[in-house]
Amino acid sequence: MKIIVTLLILLLTLCSPDIFAQNYTQWGLPEGAIARLGKGSINEIHYSPDGTRLAVAGSIGIWIYDTATYQEVAQLTGFTGGITSMAFSPDGKTLVSASGDALFGELNAIHLWDVVAGEHKQTLTGHTGKVHSVSFSPDGQMLASGSGDKTVRLWDAVTGEHTRILTGHTGNVYSVSFSPDGKTLASGSKTGTVRLWDVVTGEHTPILAGHTDYVYSISFSPDGKTLASGSWDGTVRLWDIATGKHKKRLTGHGGSVHGVSFSPDGKMLASGGKNKTIRLWDAMKGKRKQTLTGHTGTVYGVSFSPDGQTLASGSWDGTVRLWDALTGEHKQTLTGHTVNVYSVSFSPDGKMLASGNLDRTVRLWDAVTGELKRTLTGHRGSVSSVSFSPDGKTLASGSEDKTIRLWDIATGKHKKRLTSHRGSVDSVSFSPDGKMLASGSEDKTIRLWDTVTGKHKQTLTGHTDIVNSLSFSPDGKMLASGSWDKTARLWDAVTGENRWTLTGHMDLVDSVAFNPDGNVLATAGNWDGTVRLWDTKTGKHQRTLKHAGAAGSASFSPDGRTLASRSGGQVYSEVEVNAVHLWDAVTGEHKRTLTGHTSWIRSVAFSPDGRTLASGSWDGTVLLWKLFQ
């Protein structure tokens, strides 16, 4: 139903493209959520056949942009997993999508949507593995799909009837594409091979071999005589369709190639890859014409506009960039897309939210409006943890680059860089008085720092594996730590003495959190699917809360009455459950489940007034949930 509503929004915006442009943070929200910060990651981009829309498929659904203004006009949501592939039908009236998880209760399914009527038309099932790629035939009558079950399937796009299974690949099929005349289908595989199939008979010609790794993207030239294939081996290869012979090998990307696309006139080929660039090639000579730079992450998709004047590129850096296809000049950048969120933290006044991200940045959001206020850059690795100082003036961030950075919130400037850890910094936490910062690391140690001078004060040892969670007690006298060694520890924050070692978890301890009065500690054991409550005075186990999946990120509400935790992963259920659970912190009774993220939830945090809960996910977004009236 949610997807139908958002498709109707799409139809309305055909007449008024800017009407919802400022409110996209509230589009397609799951029940109970009041805002979404970030648009999720980018997997694929396509222009509509008439060139009036640009569709961006990613981790939370499909975003639609009006190409006249490049404003957001619609979002197609409701998927329980990220979109792996999508395509417009030749007439632009139907959209096909493949999702990374279940939709309407169907796994490994393909979905057809009537864009004009705003209705879900059909669900096509049959694949026994994840569907990685979908493509319409030029006449719109047939649909092809490539899957992790190593097969290609052909479907009647009108009736939804399955017409043929094409077998022969010995690895996942990552890309499928019809020739312009619709008589040939090309498919690229994990084994580095490309196969050409006769669409009528289902027979295939000799295998196109030469790549040494996954063939992630394929594209026919407009005249159908040449096929381009992009591979994880860092090359683009051009093949003669009539003979099946290899014509040219294009090199220079210096990393995997994730997207290839011919210009509408067939004279140019664009490719994007891991080295963060787009390369423009002379499609006839195979010579590089130009290199487009500006992206700061892997380029996953490239697409020419139907008139050939604009090239769009989508990247892991969370941006879509628009380029003049003739001059290579950068025209515009569409922002807001975001990659994996590892950590979230509210400022003490509740007005700001910080998120630590896989893309090596810290983002500061207005917690009321959802507006992105500032992006803090400087880390050379993903940001695993963020924490505000008690006065709200400083933010600490811990990173995979083995450093901790202190930032001035008012200016966004970097204040101090704390070093000495010998592994990634997975957790940071301020003491209640703000004078001390604790950091936990992959090097199995906890380090205490003077926040004024930035000097290292003390190192706490005892854990035998990664220390990935830390929390000071409300009075600042104790420090709790959680580790991959399956234990949690309580330390005297002044002397550094280990008071208690808490054992019982059957897997790594993902999170530790004190209740507001400091007499209870919650520990979340990742794959054992439990949250355990402990008496901090005696170190004794009090209660166990059981999840349907992996547990993590425990957090008490400010009044201490509610405990939030996240779950995800196939542990006690066949389908991955990406949810936030609310528990009665006194009785242990389960109160509420919040669902809507399409990938693993990594962090949860209560606002200071306890009325809002933030959850950050690997789907690249932060959801804000309204808990009380």
XYZ file of C-alpha atoms in Angstrom:
629
model
C 0.000 0.000 0.000
C 2.843 2.401 0.831
C 4.388 1.889 -2.601
C 1.024 2.538 -4.273
C 0.733 5.813 -2.379
C 4.200 6.920 -3.392
C 3.527 6.034 -7.022
C 0.411 8.209 -6.861
C 2.611 10.990 -5.525
C 4.779 10.476 -8.593
C 1.761 10.959 -10.868
C 0.682 14.113 -9.063
C 4.145 15.582 -9.396
C 4.016 15.235 -13.184
C 1.854 18.342 -13.046
C 3.576 20.052 -10.121
C 7.169 18.864 -9.875
C 8.286 20.981 -6.919
C 5.321 20.582 -4.587
C 6.985 18.079 -2.266
C 10.605 19.057 -2.878
C 11.206 20.391 0.624
C 9.525 17.545 2.533
C 11.265 14.430 1.295
C 12.555 13.625 4.807
C 8.974 12.597 5.616
C 8.182 10.618 2.472
C 7.364 6.927 2.683
C 8.001 6.684 6.412
C 7.303 3.478 8.322
C 4.622 3.582 10.981
C 5.757 5.491 14.058
C 8.610 7.354 12.332
C 8.530 11.141 12.049
C 11.523 11.782 9.779
C 14.240 10.093 7.764
C 17.702 11.648 7.647
C 19.613 10.711 4.510
C 18.386 9.004 1.348
C 20.351 5.787 1.611
C 23.081 4.505 -0.651
C 23.106 4.423 -4.471
C 23.110 1.138 -6.405
C 21.909 2.096 -9.876
C 20.667 5.111 -11.886
C 18.515 5.328 -15.022
C 16.893 8.047 -17.099
C 13.293 7.419 -18.117
C 12.839 6.834 -21.886
C 11.491 10.354 -22.406
C 14.276 11.906 -20.342
C 11.967 13.740 -17.940
C 12.860 11.652 -14.891
C 16.023 10.288 -13.326
C 15.503 7.255 -11.121
C 18.047 6.437 -8.418
C 17.797 2.957 -6.906
C 19.406 2.317 -3.568
C 19.288 0.828 -0.133
C 15.837 2.084 0.902
C 13.935 2.252 -2.371
C 13.845 4.298 -5.562
C 14.109 8.083 -5.643
C 12.645 9.941 -8.627
C 14.050 13.299 -9.744
C 12.513 15.749 -12.211
C 15.235 16.389 -14.816
C 14.005 19.926 -15.472
C 14.847 20.980 -11.903
C 16.594 17.873 -10.500
C 14.398 18.184 -7.429
C 13.073 15.088 -5.672
C 9.498 14.436 -6.780
C 8.783 10.962 -5.421
C 10.145 8.059 -3.473
C 9.094 4.455 -3.988
C 9.350 2.664 -0.665
C 7.905 -0.298 1.137
C 10.712 -2.676 0.252
C 12.210 -4.666 3.113
C 15.586 -4.822 1.390
C 17.596 -2.524 -0.852
C 16.911 -2.318 -4.584
C 19.446 -4.384 -6.503
C 18.200 -3.450 -9.973
C 15.437 -1.540 -11.749
C 14.407 -0.607 -15.268
C 11.773 1.437 -17.088
C 9.804 -0.219 -19.860
C 10.434 1.338 -23.306
C 7.177 3.298 -23.126
C 7.917 4.472 -19.585
C 4.594 3.178 -18.267
C 5.963 0.258 -16.276
C 8.749 0.030 -13.760
C 10.377 -3.267 -12.852
C 12.351 -3.673 -9.651
C 14.317 -6.391 -7.931
C 14.771 -6.146 -4.193
C 17.391 -7.582 -1.914
C 14.834 -9.047 0.454
C 11.180 -9.965 0.881
C 8.384 -7.738 -0.395
C 4.754 -8.749 0.117
C 6.183 -11.888 1.736
C 8.005 -13.024 -1.407
C 11.735 -13.709 -1.404
C 13.900 -13.398 -4.535
C 11.035 -11.759 -6.416
C 10.634 -9.289 -9.272
C 7.913 -6.653 -9.115
C 6.105 -4.819 -11.904
C 4.467 -1.457 -11.231
C 1.924 0.395 -13.373
C 3.276 3.935 -13.134
C 0.230 5.512 -14.816
C -2.401 3.858 -12.611
C -0.172 3.897 -9.527
C -0.697 0.205 -8.855
C 1.405 -2.832 -8.175
C 0.766 -5.087 -11.157
C 2.523 -8.369 -10.565
C 5.043 -10.292 -8.552
C 7.198 -12.698 -10.532
C 8.678 -15.564 -8.554
C 10.769 -18.560 -9.443
C 14.364 -17.618 -8.775
C 15.887 -19.420 -5.807
C 18.638 -16.855 -5.298
C 18.904 -13.091 -5.026
C 17.878 -11.273 -8.224
C 20.800 -9.058 -9.241
C 19.656 -7.626 -12.577
C 16.492 -7.009 -14.621
C 16.023 -5.732 -18.174
C 13.127 -5.079 -20.589
C 13.273 -6.127 -24.215
C 13.136 -3.189 -26.683
C 9.469 -3.880 -27.512
C 8.552 -4.115 -23.827
C 6.997 -7.563 -24.264
C 9.691 -9.546 -22.509
C 11.618 -9.258 -19.276
C 14.942 -10.893 -18.397
C 16.366 -11.447 -14.927
C 19.743 -12.646 -13.678
C 20.126 -14.270 -10.287
C 22.399 -15.696 -7.638
C 20.885 -19.092 -8.475
C 23.164 -19.001 -11.582
C 20.261 -18.790 -14.030
C 18.728 -16.252 -16.391
C 14.954 -16.272 -16.636
C 12.735 -14.885 -19.394
C 9.247 -13.613 -18.576
C 6.243 -12.393 -20.536
C 6.119 -8.771 -19.373
C 2.394 -8.510 -20.140
C 1.075 -11.668 -18.453
C 3.926 -12.232 -16.012
C 4.202 -15.811 -17.227
C 7.594 -17.449 -16.945
C 8.661 -18.512 -20.453
C 12.180 -19.934 -20.244
C 15.131 -20.711 -17.962
C 18.587 -20.189 -19.454
C 21.200 -22.347 -17.747
C 24.915 -22.710 -18.208
C 26.459 -20.067 -15.978
C 28.460 -21.549 -13.118
C 28.323 -18.449 -10.935
C 25.961 -15.653 -9.920
C 24.515 -13.716 -12.860
C 25.112 -10.030 -12.126
C 24.032 -8.348 -15.360
C 21.547 -8.899 -18.191
C 20.813 -6.763 -21.265
C 18.840 -7.143 -24.505
C 20.300 -6.188 -27.874
C 18.552 -3.269 -29.630
C 16.709 -5.634 -31.996
C 15.581 -7.806 -29.070
C 16.894 -11.008 -30.633
C 19.903 -11.483 -28.379
C 20.315 -11.377 -24.617
C 23.704 -10.897 -22.982
C 24.441 -11.996 -19.421
C 27.526 -11.415 -17.280
C 28.608 -13.719 -14.500
C 30.665 -14.005 -11.338
C 33.048 -16.315 -13.198
C 34.146 -13.487 -15.495
C 32.298 -14.790 -18.540
C 29.653 -13.269 -20.795
C 27.080 -15.388 -22.621
C 24.996 -14.402 -25.643
C 21.596 -16.103 -25.900
C 19.143 -16.455 -28.764
C 15.971 -15.120 -27.167
C 13.690 -17.319 -29.324
C 15.478 -20.671 -28.995
C 17.301 -20.143 -25.704
C 20.537 -21.379 -27.243
C 23.799 -19.600 -26.512
C 26.790 -18.855 -28.701
C 30.377 -19.581 -27.635
C 31.221 -18.052 -24.250
C 32.901 -14.639 -24.285
C 35.907 -15.202 -22.053
C 38.718 -12.871 -21.105
C 37.720 -11.162 -17.873
C 39.371 -12.584 -14.771
C 36.713 -11.506 -12.265
C 33.009 -10.666 -11.934
C 31.306 -9.096 -14.945
C 29.243 -6.509 -13.140
C 27.846 -4.437 -15.999
C 27.130 -4.913 -19.723
C 25.785 -2.598 -22.409
C 24.978 -2.994 -26.118
C 25.906 -0.273 -28.579
C 22.832 1.358 -30.196
C 23.481 -0.462 -33.500
C 23.732 -3.796 -31.678
C 27.096 -4.673 -33.193
C 29.223 -4.211 -30.080
C 28.879 -5.276 -26.465
C 30.763 -3.539 -23.654
C 31.434 -5.386 -20.397
C 32.800 -3.921 -17.177
C 34.483 -6.171 -14.658
C 35.919 -6.294 -11.168
C 39.234 -7.085 -12.861
C 39.514 -3.353 -13.603
C 38.937 -3.540 -17.351
C 36.247 -2.778 -19.906
C 36.122 -5.132 -22.887
C 34.472 -4.583 -26.266
C 33.107 -7.614 -28.130
C 31.975 -8.148 -31.721
C 28.445 -9.538 -31.473
C 28.439 -11.137 -34.940
C 31.569 -13.196 -34.336
C 31.826 -13.255 -30.546
C 35.423 -12.147 -30.846
C 37.151 -9.809 -28.440
C 37.803 -6.418 -30.080
C 39.435 -4.176 -27.494
C 40.510 -4.111 -23.854
C 40.165 -0.717 -22.156
C 42.354 -0.206 -19.102
C 43.210 2.573 -16.710
C 40.534 2.425 -14.033
C 42.956 0.958 -11.523
C 40.129 -0.874 -9.802
C 36.867 -2.705 -10.402
C 34.479 -1.342 -13.054
C 30.873 -1.214 -11.866
C 29.024 0.566 -14.659
C 29.258 0.876 -18.450
C 26.933 2.726 -20.810
C 26.950 3.746 -24.490
C 25.831 7.209 -25.536
C 22.624 7.259 -27.643
C 24.602 7.865 -30.862
C 27.004 5.035 -30.036
C 30.096 7.167 -30.454
C 31.000 7.315 -26.796
C 31.243 4.814 -23.949
C 31.186 5.806 -20.273
C 32.536 3.634 -17.467
C 32.666 4.158 -13.716
C 34.521 2.265 -11.048
C 36.307 1.836 -7.765
C 38.945 4.471 -8.469
C 36.217 7.131 -8.068
C 36.385 8.348 -11.681
C 34.257 8.183 -14.815
C 36.085 7.490 -18.034
C 34.784 8.567 -21.435
C 36.010 6.460 -24.345
C 35.848 6.717 -28.119
C 33.635 3.677 -28.731
C 35.069 3.055 -32.202
C 38.766 3.425 -31.481
C 38.694 2.300 -27.860
C 40.795 5.288 -26.844
C 40.202 7.245 -23.674
C 38.925 10.733 -24.393
C 38.458 12.150 -20.934
C 38.510 11.342 -17.205
C 35.841 12.944 -15.018
C 36.854 13.463 -11.405
C 35.023 14.756 -8.368
C 33.456 11.711 -6.761
C 35.101 10.612 -3.513
C 33.838 7.032 -3.593
C 33.279 4.126 -5.976
C 31.102 5.013 -8.980
C 28.371 2.376 -9.170
C 26.266 3.618 -12.077
C 26.516 5.755 -15.209
C 23.630 6.721 -17.502
C 23.329 9.003 -20.538
C 20.218 11.127 -20.971
C 18.165 10.144 -24.064
C 19.322 13.261 -25.926
C 22.944 12.385 -25.180
C 23.760 15.781 -23.703
C 24.008 14.799 -20.043
C 25.769 11.971 -18.240
C 24.643 11.042 -14.739
C 26.870 9.144 -12.329
C 25.979 7.691 -8.938
C 28.593 6.997 -6.297
C 29.298 5.418 -2.933
C 30.089 8.962 -1.757
C 26.324 9.588 -1.593
C 26.083 11.921 -4.569
C 24.699 11.876 -8.087
C 26.756 14.066 -10.397
C 25.568 15.470 -13.700
C 28.110 16.134 -16.442
C 28.048 17.747 -19.859
C 28.543 14.650 -22.000
C 30.326 16.588 -24.740
C 32.729 18.749 -22.716
C 32.964 16.696 -19.518
C 32.130 19.802 -17.499
C 30.514 19.181 -14.113
C 27.020 20.683 -14.177
C 25.325 19.795 -10.892
C 25.533 17.555 -7.833
C 22.517 15.923 -6.209
C 23.211 15.332 -2.525
C 21.534 13.619 0.399
C 22.245 9.991 -0.389
C 24.216 8.366 2.397
C 26.079 5.137 3.060
C 26.167 2.879 6.114
C 25.481 4.661 9.415
C 27.489 3.129 12.256
C 26.669 5.380 15.189
C 24.185 8.069 16.237
C 24.193 10.469 19.180
C 21.919 13.322 20.292
C 23.396 16.566 21.571
C 22.603 17.289 25.258
C 19.936 19.851 24.302
C 18.341 17.454 21.806
C 18.530 19.927 18.945
C 21.241 18.175 16.991
C 21.996 14.615 15.964
C 25.411 13.321 14.929
C 25.975 10.259 12.774
C 29.223 8.413 12.120
C 29.417 6.859 8.674
C 31.221 4.328 6.536
C 32.206 7.102 4.112
C 34.676 8.494 6.713
C 32.483 11.463 7.614
C 30.545 12.710 10.597
C 27.246 14.350 9.721
C 25.486 16.861 11.949
C 21.715 17.030 11.468
C 19.055 19.389 12.764
C 17.029 16.959 14.898
C 13.874 19.073 14.478
C 13.833 19.787 10.740
C 15.986 16.893 9.516
C 18.241 19.346 7.660
C 21.875 18.388 7.193
C 23.761 21.156 8.971
C 27.378 20.176 8.478
C 29.637 17.361 7.296
C 32.879 16.880 9.204
C 35.720 15.398 7.195
C 39.243 14.399 8.064
C 39.141 10.770 9.131
C 40.838 8.327 6.790
C 38.645 5.407 7.736
C 34.985 4.736 8.548
C 33.664 6.488 11.662
C 32.587 3.826 14.146
C 31.465 5.938 17.087
C 30.403 9.496 17.923
C 29.732 11.129 21.286
C 28.827 14.669 22.388
C 30.485 16.246 25.414
C 28.053 16.994 28.292
C 28.105 20.730 27.498
C 27.357 20.049 23.831
C 30.316 22.092 22.607
C 32.535 19.227 21.506
C 31.999 16.054 19.514
C 34.336 13.064 19.712
C 34.603 10.589 16.849
C 36.428 7.271 16.740
C 37.549 5.798 13.462
C 38.932 2.811 11.637
C 42.009 4.981 11.000
C 43.072 4.330 14.660
C 42.445 7.927 15.720
C 39.989 9.944 17.780
C 39.091 13.428 16.670
C 37.580 16.218 18.752
C 35.450 18.734 16.858
C 34.160 22.206 17.753
C 30.399 21.980 17.216
C 29.901 25.731 16.721
C 32.456 26.041 13.915
C 32.780 22.465 12.678
C 36.554 22.801 12.957
C 38.849 20.020 14.055
C 40.262 20.708 17.550
C 42.431 17.732 18.458
C 43.581 14.405 17.067
C 44.235 11.727 19.682
C 46.552 8.905 18.704
C 48.210 5.881 20.328
C 45.727 3.091 19.628
C 47.161 0.359 17.429
C 43.862 -0.629 15.888
C 40.555 0.913 14.808
C 38.756 2.939 17.482
C 35.324 1.342 17.808
C 33.862 3.279 20.743
C 34.209 6.691 22.417
C 32.437 8.014 25.511
C 32.684 11.224 27.569
C 32.603 11.148 31.354
C 29.608 12.997 32.869
C 31.770 15.991 33.821
C 33.296 16.121 30.347
C 36.863 16.066 31.652
C 37.647 12.561 30.504
C 37.147 10.624 27.299
C 37.299 6.827 27.098
C 38.080 4.979 23.870
C 37.864 1.266 23.049
C 39.824 -0.306 20.240
C 40.567 -3.233 18.016
C 43.878 -3.407 19.887
C 41.919 -4.860 22.878
C 42.602 -1.871 25.139
C 40.642 0.978 26.680
C 42.365 4.346 26.853
C 41.456 7.316 29.043
C 42.187 10.828 27.808
C 42.235 14.331 29.292
C 39.769 16.224 27.071
C 41.348 19.612 27.824
C 44.936 18.747 26.976
C 44.280 15.746 24.754
C 46.897 13.776 26.679
C 46.653 10.035 27.257
C 46.126 9.372 30.977
C 45.736 5.619 31.409
C 45.372 2.312 29.561
C 43.017 -0.381 30.837
C 43.851 -3.938 29.808
C 42.188 -7.282 30.379
C 39.939 -7.843 27.404
C 41.264 -10.478 25.010
C 39.548 -9.169 21.879
C 38.179 -5.970 20.301
C 36.620 -3.470 22.717
C 33.655 -2.131 20.784
C 31.424 -0.456 23.383
C 31.971 1.884 26.353
C 29.736 3.752 28.770
C 30.369 5.823 31.914
C 27.999 5.465 34.849
C 25.890 8.599 35.536
C 28.041 9.522 38.556
C 31.234 9.018 36.551
C 32.712 6.548 39.030
C 32.406 3.464 36.842
C 33.176 2.628 33.239
C 31.558 -0.317 31.455
C 33.081 -2.024 28.431
C 31.817 -4.630 25.969
C 34.099 -6.839 23.913
C 34.298 -9.436 21.191
C 35.718 -11.750 23.868
C 32.058 -12.342 24.927
C 32.430 -10.454 28.206
C 31.546 -7.081 29.642
C 33.658 -5.460 32.332
C 33.025 -2.853 35.010
C 36.004 -0.649 35.871
C 36.732 1.924 38.565
C 36.961 5.045 36.412
C 39.410 6.706 38.823
C 41.853 3.896 39.619
C 41.332 1.780 36.510
C 40.734 -1.323 38.633
C 38.563 -4.056 37.083
C 35.648 -4.484 39.503
C 33.578 -7.129 37.730
C 33.859 -9.324 34.672
C 30.368 -10.202 33.426
C 30.142 -13.553 31.644
C 27.233 -15.450 30.121
C 26.932 -14.137 26.601
C 27.577 -16.783 23.952
C 28.865 -14.264 21.415
C 30.511 -10.841 21.227
C 29.063 -8.087 23.417
C 27.885 -5.440 20.993
C 26.759 -2.770 23.441
C 26.794 -1.675 27.099
C 24.553 0.955 28.737
C 23.836 2.133 32.290
C 20.341 3.024 33.418
C 19.957 6.638 34.693
C 20.573 5.799 38.368
C 23.572 3.617 37.532
C 22.492 0.477 39.390
C 21.691 -1.572 36.269
C 23.860 -2.296 33.262
C 22.423 -3.607 29.990
C 24.653 -5.667 27.716
C 23.647 -6.776 24.227
C 25.156 -9.989 22.908
C 25.269 -9.900 19.163
C 24.639 -13.322 17.626
C 23.371 -14.939 20.827
C 20.291 -12.735 20.370
C 20.040 -11.557 23.988
C 20.155 -8.403 26.077
C 21.192 -9.087 29.656
C 20.612 -6.877 32.701
C 23.149 -6.831 35.542
C 23.316 -5.411 39.077
C 26.287 -3.034 38.951
C 26.927 -3.251 42.705
C 27.238 -7.032 42.807
C 27.918 -7.924 39.190
C 25.068 -10.456 39.307
C 22.856 -11.280 36.323
C 19.247 -10.114 36.796
C 17.308 -10.784 33.608
C 17.650 -11.863 29.963
C 15.642 -10.341 27.090
C 15.428 -12.619 24.055
C 15.447 -11.375 20.432
C 14.347 -13.105 17.241
C 17.669 -12.142 15.689
C 21.071 -10.765 16.574
C 20.886 -8.185 19.367
C 22.746 -4.924 19.818
C 22.875 -1.242 20.691
C 21.124 -1.202 24.059
C 20.035 2.205 25.354
C 17.929 3.327 28.351
C 15.402 6.148 28.113
C 16.207 9.204 30.272
C 13.572 8.211 32.850
C 14.943 4.669 33.002
C 11.589 3.034 32.306
C 12.265 1.917 28.744
C 15.116 -0.005 27.193
C 15.688 0.101 23.440
C 17.692 -2.467 21.500
C 18.070 -3.442 17.890
C 17.790 -6.807 16.192
C 18.764 -8.131 12.799
C 20.136 -11.162 11.033
C 18.912 -14.706 10.586
C 19.315 -16.342 13.987
C 15.984 -17.673 15.169
C 14.029 -16.803 12.039
C 14.464 -17.508 8.319
C 13.917 -13.891 7.287
C 16.223 -11.119 8.438
C 14.501 -8.847 10.941
C 15.826 -5.295 11.048
C 13.927 -3.811 13.957
C 14.160 -1.679 17.080
C 12.609 -3.220 20.182
C 11.274 -1.309 23.182
C 11.177 -3.106 26.530
C 9.857 -2.299 30.000
C 13.186 -1.847 31.777
C 11.743 -2.969 35.124
C 9.684 -6.032 34.183
C 11.466 -7.010 30.981
C 8.144 -7.062 29.122
C 8.339 -6.379 25.373
C 6.401 -3.174 24.627
C 6.811 -2.310 20.954
C 8.641 -3.141 17.726
C 9.692 -0.454 15.264
C 10.377 -1.624 11.709
C 11.283 0.261 8.549
C 15.037 0.019 7.997
C 16.064 -2.133 5.049
C 19.402 -3.248 6.474
C 21.119 -3.876 9.785
C 20.501 -1.289 12.489
C 23.810 -0.354 14.084
C 22.887 2.209 16.725
C 19.962 3.629 18.705
C 19.806 6.730 20.908
C 17.089 8.477 22.946
C 16.635 12.233 22.774
C 17.238 13.987 26.126
C 13.478 14.440 26.691
C 12.820 10.761 25.921
C 10.162 11.523 23.329
C 12.188 10.619 20.257
C 14.367 7.659 19.405
C 16.963 7.743 16.633
C 18.135 4.614 14.834
C 21.051 4.469 12.424
C 21.365 1.686 9.879
C 23.584 0.148 7.248
C 20.880 1.245 4.779
C 22.506 4.678 5.022
C 19.691 6.436 6.869
C 18.717 7.593 10.328
C 15.059 7.221 11.290
C 13.512 9.373 14.003
C 10.666 7.681 15.905
C 8.021 9.446 17.968
C 7.592 7.495 21.197
C 5.139 9.539 23.236
C 2.574 12.251 22.651
